[in-house]
Short mmCIF file of C-alpha atoms in Angstrom, two decimals:
data_model
loop_
_atom_site.label_atom_id
_atom_site.label_comp_id
_atom_site.label_asym_id
_atom_site.label_seq_id
_atom_site.Cartn_x
_atom_site.Cartn_y
_atom_site.Cartn_z
CA MET A 12 112.45 85.13 84.89
CA THR A 13 113.36 88.64 83.18
CA GLU A 14 111.31 91.17 85.07
CA ASP A 15 110.19 94.10 81.96
CA ALA A 16 110.52 97.02 85.23
CA ASP A 17 111.14 97.09 88.78
CA VAL A 18 107.99 98.39 89.45
CA ILE A 19 104.76 98.55 87.75
CA ILE A 20 101.77 100.78 88.33
CA VAL A 21 98.36 99.89 86.78
CA GLY A 22 96.26 102.85 86.57
CA GLY A 23 97.53 106.47 85.70
CA GLY A 24 94.79 108.46 88.27
CA LEU A 25 95.89 110.67 91.03
CA ALA A 26 97.41 107.95 93.37
CA GLY A 27 99.07 106.13 90.67
CA SER A 28 100.65 109.04 89.18
CA LEU A 29 101.75 110.83 92.60
CA THR A 30 103.63 107.14 93.36
CA ALA A 31 105.02 107.17 90.54
CA LEU A 32 106.41 110.30 90.79
CA ARG A 33 107.38 109.94 94.33
CA LEU A 34 109.29 106.53 93.85
CA THR A 35 111.36 108.25 91.37
CA ASP A 36 112.01 110.91 93.24
CA ALA A 37 113.50 108.31 95.60
CA ARG A 38 115.30 106.40 93.39
CA PRO A 39 115.78 108.28 89.92
CA ASP A 40 116.79 105.08 87.90
CA LEU A 41 114.40 102.92 88.99
CA ARG A 42 112.24 100.84 85.78
CA LEU A 43 109.11 101.88 86.13
CA VAL A 44 105.70 101.71 83.70
CA ILE A 45 102.11 102.90 84.60
CA VAL A 46 99.74 100.92 82.78
CA GLU A 47 96.81 102.48 81.90
CA GLY A 48 93.57 101.68 80.28
CA SER A 49 92.47 104.51 78.48
CA ALA A 50 94.08 106.95 75.67
CA SER A 51 95.14 109.45 78.68
CA ILE A 52 96.30 109.21 82.53
CA ALA A 53 94.68 111.59 84.69
CA GLY A 54 91.56 111.47 83.43
CA ASN A 55 89.33 114.71 83.74
CA HIS A 56 89.61 115.93 86.77
CA THR A 57 90.80 118.60 89.93
CA TRP A 58 91.71 117.66 93.13
CA SER A 59 92.11 119.77 95.94
CA PHE A 60 92.83 120.21 99.71
CA PHE A 61 93.44 122.60 102.27
CA GLY A 62 96.81 124.15 102.86
CA THR A 63 97.08 122.24 106.60
CA ASP A 64 96.10 118.43 105.02
CA ILE A 65 99.58 117.82 104.58
CA SER A 66 103.40 118.23 105.81
CA ALA A 67 105.43 121.75 104.42
CA ASP A 68 107.99 118.24 103.03
CA GLN A 69 104.94 117.36 100.92
CA HIS A 70 104.00 120.96 100.23
CA ALA A 71 107.45 121.06 99.02
CA TRP A 72 107.28 118.03 96.53
CA LEU A 73 103.79 118.94 95.63
CA GLY A 74 104.29 122.48 95.17
CA ARG A 75 104.91 121.88 91.39
CA LEU A 76 101.63 120.03 90.74
CA VAL A 77 99.64 122.36 92.24
CA GLY A 78 98.13 125.06 89.42
CA HIS A 79 95.59 127.04 91.88
CA ARG A 80 96.29 128.15 95.64
CA TRP A 81 94.16 130.60 97.76
CA PRO A 82 94.71 132.50 101.12
CA GLY A 83 91.02 131.26 102.35
CA TYR A 84 87.56 130.10 101.10
CA GLU A 85 83.97 130.90 102.26
CA VAL A 86 81.12 128.16 103.10
CA ARG A 87 77.54 129.92 102.71
CA PHE A 88 74.23 128.74 104.54
CA ALA A 89 71.04 130.29 104.80
CA ASP A 90 71.35 132.13 108.36
CA TYR A 91 74.91 133.02 108.13
CA GLY A 92 77.99 132.59 105.87
CA VAL A 93 82.20 132.98 107.17
CA ARG A 94 85.65 132.79 105.51
CA LEU A 95 88.33 131.11 106.50
CA SER A 96 91.84 131.89 106.15
CA THR A 97 92.95 128.05 105.91
CA PRO A 98 94.54 128.12 102.51
CA TYR A 99 93.44 125.96 99.71
CA HIS A 100 94.87 124.43 97.21
CA SER A 101 93.46 122.53 93.67
CA MET A 102 95.53 120.37 91.09
CA THR A 103 94.75 119.71 87.81
CA SER A 104 94.62 116.68 85.92
CA THR A 105 96.52 118.70 82.70
CA ARG A 106 98.95 119.71 85.38
CA LEU A 107 99.54 116.38 86.43
CA ARG A 108 99.55 114.94 83.19
CA ALA A 109 102.24 117.27 81.96
CA GLU A 110 104.57 116.45 84.64
CA VAL A 111 104.03 112.67 84.62
CA GLU A 112 104.58 111.96 80.96
CA GLN A 113 107.95 114.54 81.31
CA ARG A 114 109.07 112.58 83.93
CA PHE A 115 108.02 108.95 82.07
CA PRO A 116 108.21 109.45 78.24
CA GLU A 117 108.28 106.29 77.36
CA THR A 118 106.82 103.62 79.74
CA ILE A 119 103.05 104.78 79.85
CA LEU A 120 101.49 102.05 77.90
CA HIS A 121 97.90 103.88 77.23
CA ASP A 122 94.99 102.28 76.03
CA ALA A 123 96.28 99.02 77.54
CA PRO A 124 93.61 97.13 79.95
CA ALA A 125 94.93 94.85 82.32
CA LEU A 126 93.02 91.62 82.36
CA SER A 127 94.71 90.65 85.30
CA VAL A 128 97.02 91.71 87.70
CA SER A 129 98.84 89.50 89.95
CA PRO A 130 101.91 90.32 92.71
CA ASP A 131 104.90 89.92 90.03
CA HIS A 132 103.17 90.28 86.44
CA VAL A 133 99.73 91.89 84.76
CA VAL A 134 98.40 90.67 81.14
CA LEU A 135 96.85 93.01 79.05
CA GLU A 136 94.44 92.63 76.85
CA GLY A 137 95.85 91.39 73.56
CA GLY A 138 97.96 88.41 76.05
CA ARG A 139 100.74 90.83 76.82
CA THR A 140 102.57 89.49 79.92
CA LEU A 141 104.83 92.16 81.78
CA ARG A 142 106.70 91.20 84.94
CA ALA A 143 108.07 93.15 87.66
CA ARG A 144 109.43 92.23 91.52
CA CYS A 145 106.65 94.79 93.02
CA VAL A 146 103.16 95.31 90.49
CA ILE A 147 100.80 97.91 92.50
CA ASP A 148 97.22 98.22 92.06
CA ALA A 149 95.85 101.87 91.54
CA ARG A 150 92.78 101.52 89.09
CA GLY A 151 90.65 103.35 91.11
CA GLY A 152 86.95 102.49 93.11
CA ARG A 153 85.23 98.36 92.94
CA PRO A 154 82.58 97.78 95.42
CA VAL A 155 83.97 96.53 98.51
CA PRO A 156 81.84 93.66 100.69
CA GLY A 157 80.71 94.09 104.18
CA LEU A 158 80.64 98.30 104.32
CA ALA A 159 77.85 100.38 104.14
CA LEU A 160 78.24 103.65 102.45
CA GLY A 161 76.48 107.37 101.44
CA PHE A 162 77.79 108.84 98.80
CA GLN A 163 79.17 112.78 97.76
CA LYS A 164 78.58 113.33 94.21
CA PHE A 165 78.86 116.18 91.82
CA LEU A 166 79.25 117.37 88.41
CA GLY A 167 80.82 120.30 87.24
CA LEU A 168 81.22 122.20 85.00
CA GLU A 169 84.39 124.59 83.81
CA VAL A 170 83.00 128.10 82.43
CA ARG A 171 84.18 130.97 81.12
CA LEU A 172 82.10 134.16 81.86
CA ALA A 173 81.05 137.14 79.42
CA ALA A 174 82.80 139.24 82.39
CA PRO A 175 84.40 139.02 85.94
CA HIS A 176 82.67 137.54 88.36
CA GLY A 177 84.46 139.37 91.34
CA LEU A 178 85.16 136.17 93.66
CA ASP A 179 88.66 136.37 95.01
CA VAL A 180 88.79 132.63 97.21
CA PRO A 181 86.70 129.23 96.69
CA ILE A 182 82.98 129.13 97.99
CA VAL A 183 83.64 125.16 99.25
CA MET A 184 80.15 125.17 100.54
CA ASP A 185 77.22 127.38 99.43
CA ALA A 186 74.42 125.95 100.96
CA THR A 187 71.90 128.78 100.66
CA VAL A 188 70.65 127.01 97.76
CA ALA A 189 67.46 124.59 97.48
CA GLN A 190 68.07 121.47 99.53
CA SER A 191 67.15 117.98 97.50
CA ASP A 192 68.72 114.71 97.45
CA GLY A 193 70.21 114.59 100.95
CA TYR A 194 72.56 117.63 101.58
CA ARG A 195 73.53 119.99 98.64
CA PHE A 196 75.43 122.84 98.31
CA VAL A 197 77.24 124.28 95.27
CA TYR A 198 80.71 124.57 95.06
CA THR A 199 82.23 127.12 93.02
CA LEU A 200 86.82 127.62 92.30
CA PRO A 201 88.02 130.96 90.75
CA LEU A 202 90.20 129.88 87.92
CA ASP A 203 91.05 133.37 86.84
CA ALA A 204 89.26 136.76 86.57
CA GLN A 205 86.22 135.11 84.35
CA ARG A 206 86.64 131.90 85.07
CA LEU A 207 85.16 129.07 87.21
CA LEU A 208 84.13 125.69 87.77
CA ILE A 209 81.30 125.53 89.23
CA GLU A 210 80.46 122.56 90.88
CA ASP A 211 76.70 120.91 91.77
CA THR A 212 76.83 118.46 94.80
CA TYR A 213 74.98 116.32 97.34
CA TYR A 214 75.78 114.29 100.39
CA SER A 215 73.01 111.58 98.95
CA ASP A 216 71.63 107.81 99.82
CA GLY A 217 72.05 106.73 96.12
CA GLY A 218 74.95 106.54 93.45
CA GLU A 219 72.62 108.19 90.32
CA LEU A 220 73.64 111.44 89.04
CA PRO A 221 71.07 112.89 86.92
CA GLU A 222 73.69 114.88 85.04
CA GLN A 223 71.21 116.72 82.55
CA VAL A 224 69.23 118.05 85.92
CA LEU A 225 72.34 119.14 87.34
CA HIS A 226 73.65 120.93 84.50
CA GLN A 227 70.72 123.32 84.21
CA ARG A 228 70.95 123.75 87.72
CA ILE A 229 74.53 124.90 87.59
CA THR A 230 73.14 126.99 85.02
CA ARG A 231 70.41 128.52 87.09
CA TYR A 232 73.14 129.30 89.60
CA ALA A 233 74.97 131.12 87.55
CA LEU A 234 72.31 133.51 86.54
CA ALA A 235 70.87 134.29 89.96
CA ARG A 236 74.98 135.05 91.25
CA GLY A 237 74.63 137.67 87.93
CA TRP A 238 77.16 135.20 85.83
CA GLN A 239 76.83 134.73 82.20
CA ILE A 240 78.39 131.60 80.85
CA ALA A 241 79.68 132.70 77.84
CA GLU A 242 81.68 128.65 77.25
CA ILE A 243 82.09 125.88 78.70
CA ILE A 244 85.07 124.48 78.19
CA ARG A 245 84.64 121.06 79.74
CA ALA A 246 82.57 119.06 82.55
CA GLU A 247 83.56 116.80 85.09
CA GLN A 248 81.72 114.18 87.54
CA GLY A 249 82.03 111.99 90.24
CA VAL A 250 80.65 110.17 93.29
CA LEU A 251 82.60 109.23 95.76
CA PRO A 252 82.09 106.73 98.70
CA VAL A 253 81.57 107.94 102.72
CA ILE A 254 82.23 105.41 104.76
CA LEU A 255 79.66 105.00 107.59
CA ALA A 256 80.43 101.59 109.21
CA GLY A 257 81.60 98.07 108.15
CA ASP A 258 84.47 95.37 107.86
CA SER A 259 87.43 97.08 107.33
CA SER A 260 89.24 93.51 105.26
CA GLY A 261 87.67 94.06 102.35
CA LEU A 262 90.29 97.22 102.00
CA ILE A 263 93.19 95.05 102.95
CA SER A 264 95.09 93.72 99.66
CA ARG A 265 95.15 90.07 99.34
CA PRO A 266 97.76 87.86 99.47
CA ASP A 267 97.80 86.49 96.64
CA GLY A 268 96.94 89.59 95.08
CA PRO A 269 98.59 93.16 94.68
CA PRO A 270 99.00 96.14 96.57
CA ARG A 271 96.19 98.54 96.34
CA ILE A 272 96.38 102.04 96.42
CA GLY A 273 93.55 105.45 96.63
CA LEU A 274 90.28 104.70 95.88
CA ALA A 275 91.25 101.20 94.85
CA ALA A 276 91.62 101.01 98.43
CA LEU A 277 88.93 103.59 99.98
CA LEU A 278 91.99 105.53 101.20
CA VAL A 279 90.63 108.76 101.23
CA HIS A 280 88.81 110.98 104.18
CA PRO A 281 85.97 109.71 105.32
CA THR A 282 83.11 112.36 105.10
CA THR A 283 84.72 114.57 102.12
CA GLY A 284 86.02 111.83 100.29
CA TYR A 285 89.60 114.04 99.12
CA SER A 286 91.75 111.82 98.04
CA LEU A 287 95.05 113.58 97.39
CA PRO A 288 96.16 113.62 100.91
CA ASP A 289 95.85 110.18 101.75
CA ALA A 290 97.82 109.41 97.99
CA VAL A 291 100.49 111.77 99.29
CA ARG A 292 100.86 110.22 102.56
CA VAL A 293 100.83 106.83 100.52
CA ALA A 294 103.52 108.06 98.21
CA ASP A 295 105.37 109.14 100.53
CA LEU A 296 105.22 105.63 102.77
CA LEU A 297 106.38 103.90 99.80
CA ALA A 298 109.16 106.23 98.23
CA ALA A 299 110.83 106.23 102.22
CA ARG A 300 110.50 102.27 101.98
CA LEU A 301 112.34 102.34 98.32
CA ALA A 302 115.00 104.09 99.55
CA GLN A 303 115.60 103.02 103.15
CA ARG A 304 116.33 99.11 101.12
CA GLY A 305 116.96 100.10 97.66
CA SER A 306 114.74 97.93 95.89
CA LEU A 307 110.53 97.13 96.45
CA SER A 308 109.04 93.90 96.24
CA SER A 309 104.89 93.59 96.30
CA ALA A 310 104.85 92.15 99.49
CA GLU A 311 106.83 94.84 100.76
CA ALA A 312 104.48 97.41 99.57
CA ARG A 313 101.63 95.22 100.99
CA GLU A 314 102.95 95.76 104.38
CA THR A 315 103.74 99.63 104.23
CA ILE A 316 99.98 100.41 102.32
CA ASP A 317 97.77 97.91 104.69
CA GLY A 318 99.46 98.89 107.78
CA TYR A 319 98.83 102.68 106.75
CA GLY A 320 95.22 101.65 105.82
CA ARG A 321 94.71 100.22 109.46
CA THR A 322 96.04 102.81 111.22
CA ILE A 323 93.84 105.02 109.34
CA TRP A 324 90.67 103.40 109.88
CA ARG A 325 91.33 102.75 113.29
CA ARG A 326 91.56 105.97 114.04
CA ARG A 327 89.13 107.29 111.52
CA GLY A 328 86.00 105.93 113.71
CA TYR A 329 85.01 109.39 114.95
CA TYR A 330 84.08 110.40 111.51
CA ARG A 331 82.32 107.42 111.10
CA PHE A 332 80.44 107.95 113.90
CA LEU A 333 79.32 111.48 112.36
CA ASN A 334 78.75 110.39 108.79
CA ARG A 335 76.43 108.11 110.69
CA MET A 336 75.07 110.33 112.09
CA LEU A 337 74.79 112.53 108.87
CA PHE A 338 73.27 110.33 106.79
CA LYS A 339 70.50 107.98 109.04
CA ALA A 340 69.88 110.23 112.14
CA ALA A 341 68.86 113.01 110.28
CA GLU A 342 66.15 113.80 107.49
CA PRO A 343 67.76 114.44 104.25
CA SER A 344 66.39 118.05 104.16
CA GLU A 345 67.62 118.33 107.23
CA ARG A 346 71.34 117.58 106.93
CA HIS A 347 72.91 120.69 106.30
CA ARG A 348 72.46 122.18 109.93
CA ILE A 349 75.06 119.75 111.01
CA LEU A 350 77.46 120.82 108.90
CA ALA A 351 76.07 124.85 109.56
CA ARG A 352 76.89 124.10 113.45
CA PHE A 353 80.24 122.31 112.51
CA TYR A 354 81.38 125.57 110.89
CA GLY A 355 80.76 127.46 113.97
CA LEU A 356 83.68 125.76 115.55
CA ASP A 357 87.17 127.23 115.85
CA GLN A 358 89.10 127.23 112.82
CA SER A 359 91.78 125.48 114.31
CA LEU A 360 89.61 122.47 115.13
CA ILE A 361 88.20 122.45 111.17
CA GLU A 362 91.55 122.72 109.82
CA ARG A 363 92.27 119.25 112.29
CA PHE A 364 88.90 117.62 111.06
CA TYR A 365 89.79 118.38 107.64
CA ALA A 366 93.18 117.22 107.40
CA ALA A 367 92.36 113.56 109.44
CA ARG A 368 94.02 114.82 112.79
CA ILE A 369 90.82 115.10 115.13
CA GLN A 370 91.99 114.72 119.01
CA PRO A 371 90.29 113.41 121.80
CA GLN A 372 88.80 116.98 123.14
CA ASP A 373 87.93 117.72 119.90
CA LYS A 374 85.47 115.11 119.41
CA LEU A 375 83.81 115.83 122.91
CA ARG A 376 83.34 119.49 121.99
CA VAL A 377 82.31 118.53 118.22
CA PHE A 378 79.88 116.49 119.87
CA ILE A 379 78.46 118.69 122.79
CA HIS A 380 77.99 121.90 120.12
CA MET A 381 75.93 119.29 117.99
CA LEU A 382 73.83 118.90 121.46
CA MET A 383 73.78 122.34 122.11
CA LYS A 384 70.57 123.24 120.04
CA PRO A 385 71.09 120.02 118.03
CA PRO A 386 70.56 119.63 114.34
CA ILE A 387 68.89 116.57 115.17
CA PRO A 388 67.35 114.66 117.69
CA ILE A 389 69.59 113.43 120.98
CA SER A 390 68.00 110.21 120.47
CA SER A 391 68.70 109.92 116.79
CA ALA A 392 72.49 110.86 117.63
CA LEU A 393 73.18 108.27 120.42
CA ALA A 394 71.31 105.75 118.28
CA CYS A 395 73.90 106.04 115.79
CA LEU A 396 77.15 105.37 118.08
CA PRO A 397 76.88 101.36 117.01
CA GLU A 398 78.10 100.42 113.37
CA ALA A 399 75.48 97.66 113.11
CA SER A 400 73.05 100.56 112.64
CA ALA A 401 74.40 101.29 109.72
CA PHE A 402 72.74 98.44 108.28
CA LYS A 403 69.62 98.83 109.75
CA THR A 404 66.91 100.43 107.83
CA PRO A 405 65.30 103.13 109.43
#
């Protein structure tokens, strides 16, 4: 059987694109094909991360893709605001798309929806079949049985203002806004002196996204800040899963199916929904295995990815507990108080939390900190300890 490629990646989003780049960093002669169902890869997104989320080596290879860097960020709550010196970075679809298209000028298949994806072949709409020793499924999120979820959802507008905005760092959370549909905050990235990305964001029980309402709220928020919008450049939106509890077996690739990465396997930070750090780590793991063996099969990729997935599921149980506290123990209109309490902790602990490297002593400290002037009743917090509590109707 003749193989059309060494590796086929189905889905040219963040995880698929980063994996493609990293695999060919490890082996430049690798025959790699990206199958993308839409007209262009990488979609219409902004991916952000904290500078402490990834290692120095990972910063080195990812650096060419990062379009915006800031020396810190701010958060704002009703009672106080704080500026942290943790570096903050953002990458755009435009930058990622340009890099991938330059690397793979002839082996990206656009407008090529996959009818079926198997460990050694992909059947495209129209009947064309592509074969490879390794097929990786990176087609994005899909329903996973056995999980209790909340949602982080947002609408963002990239705007050009009539005058400079005056921001020098992002406002990652501005929770001084009216609380509705759960914990609401506005997220603002200063892209240049007069250009902003403004996102209206919600930690909500439901995944519905009323785009027109959120569009109006962003416009009102800008006016309240004294910003006159001269042009709306583009809009982006998302509904990200926040994992509360459940059975992780649905996240593990089936032996008769292709290995899955990115949102297809819910490889995201369980509380923030940030997907870039896990996408970087998985791309590194696959590239290291390829460099060690000289080739990569679907079975080897599955073993690598699922091993990582099982490990982080065990390590991140505490995050799921905090998520249950946020969604199940706190009244929706009071959820902002939990985040306000969290930002009273040390910056180093906050960095470890966002990097998903929280330590045992950190867990105890966070819990005790929440019990001092608790934003939710202690009895409600303790009731969230068992994962089964997430499946109970309040």
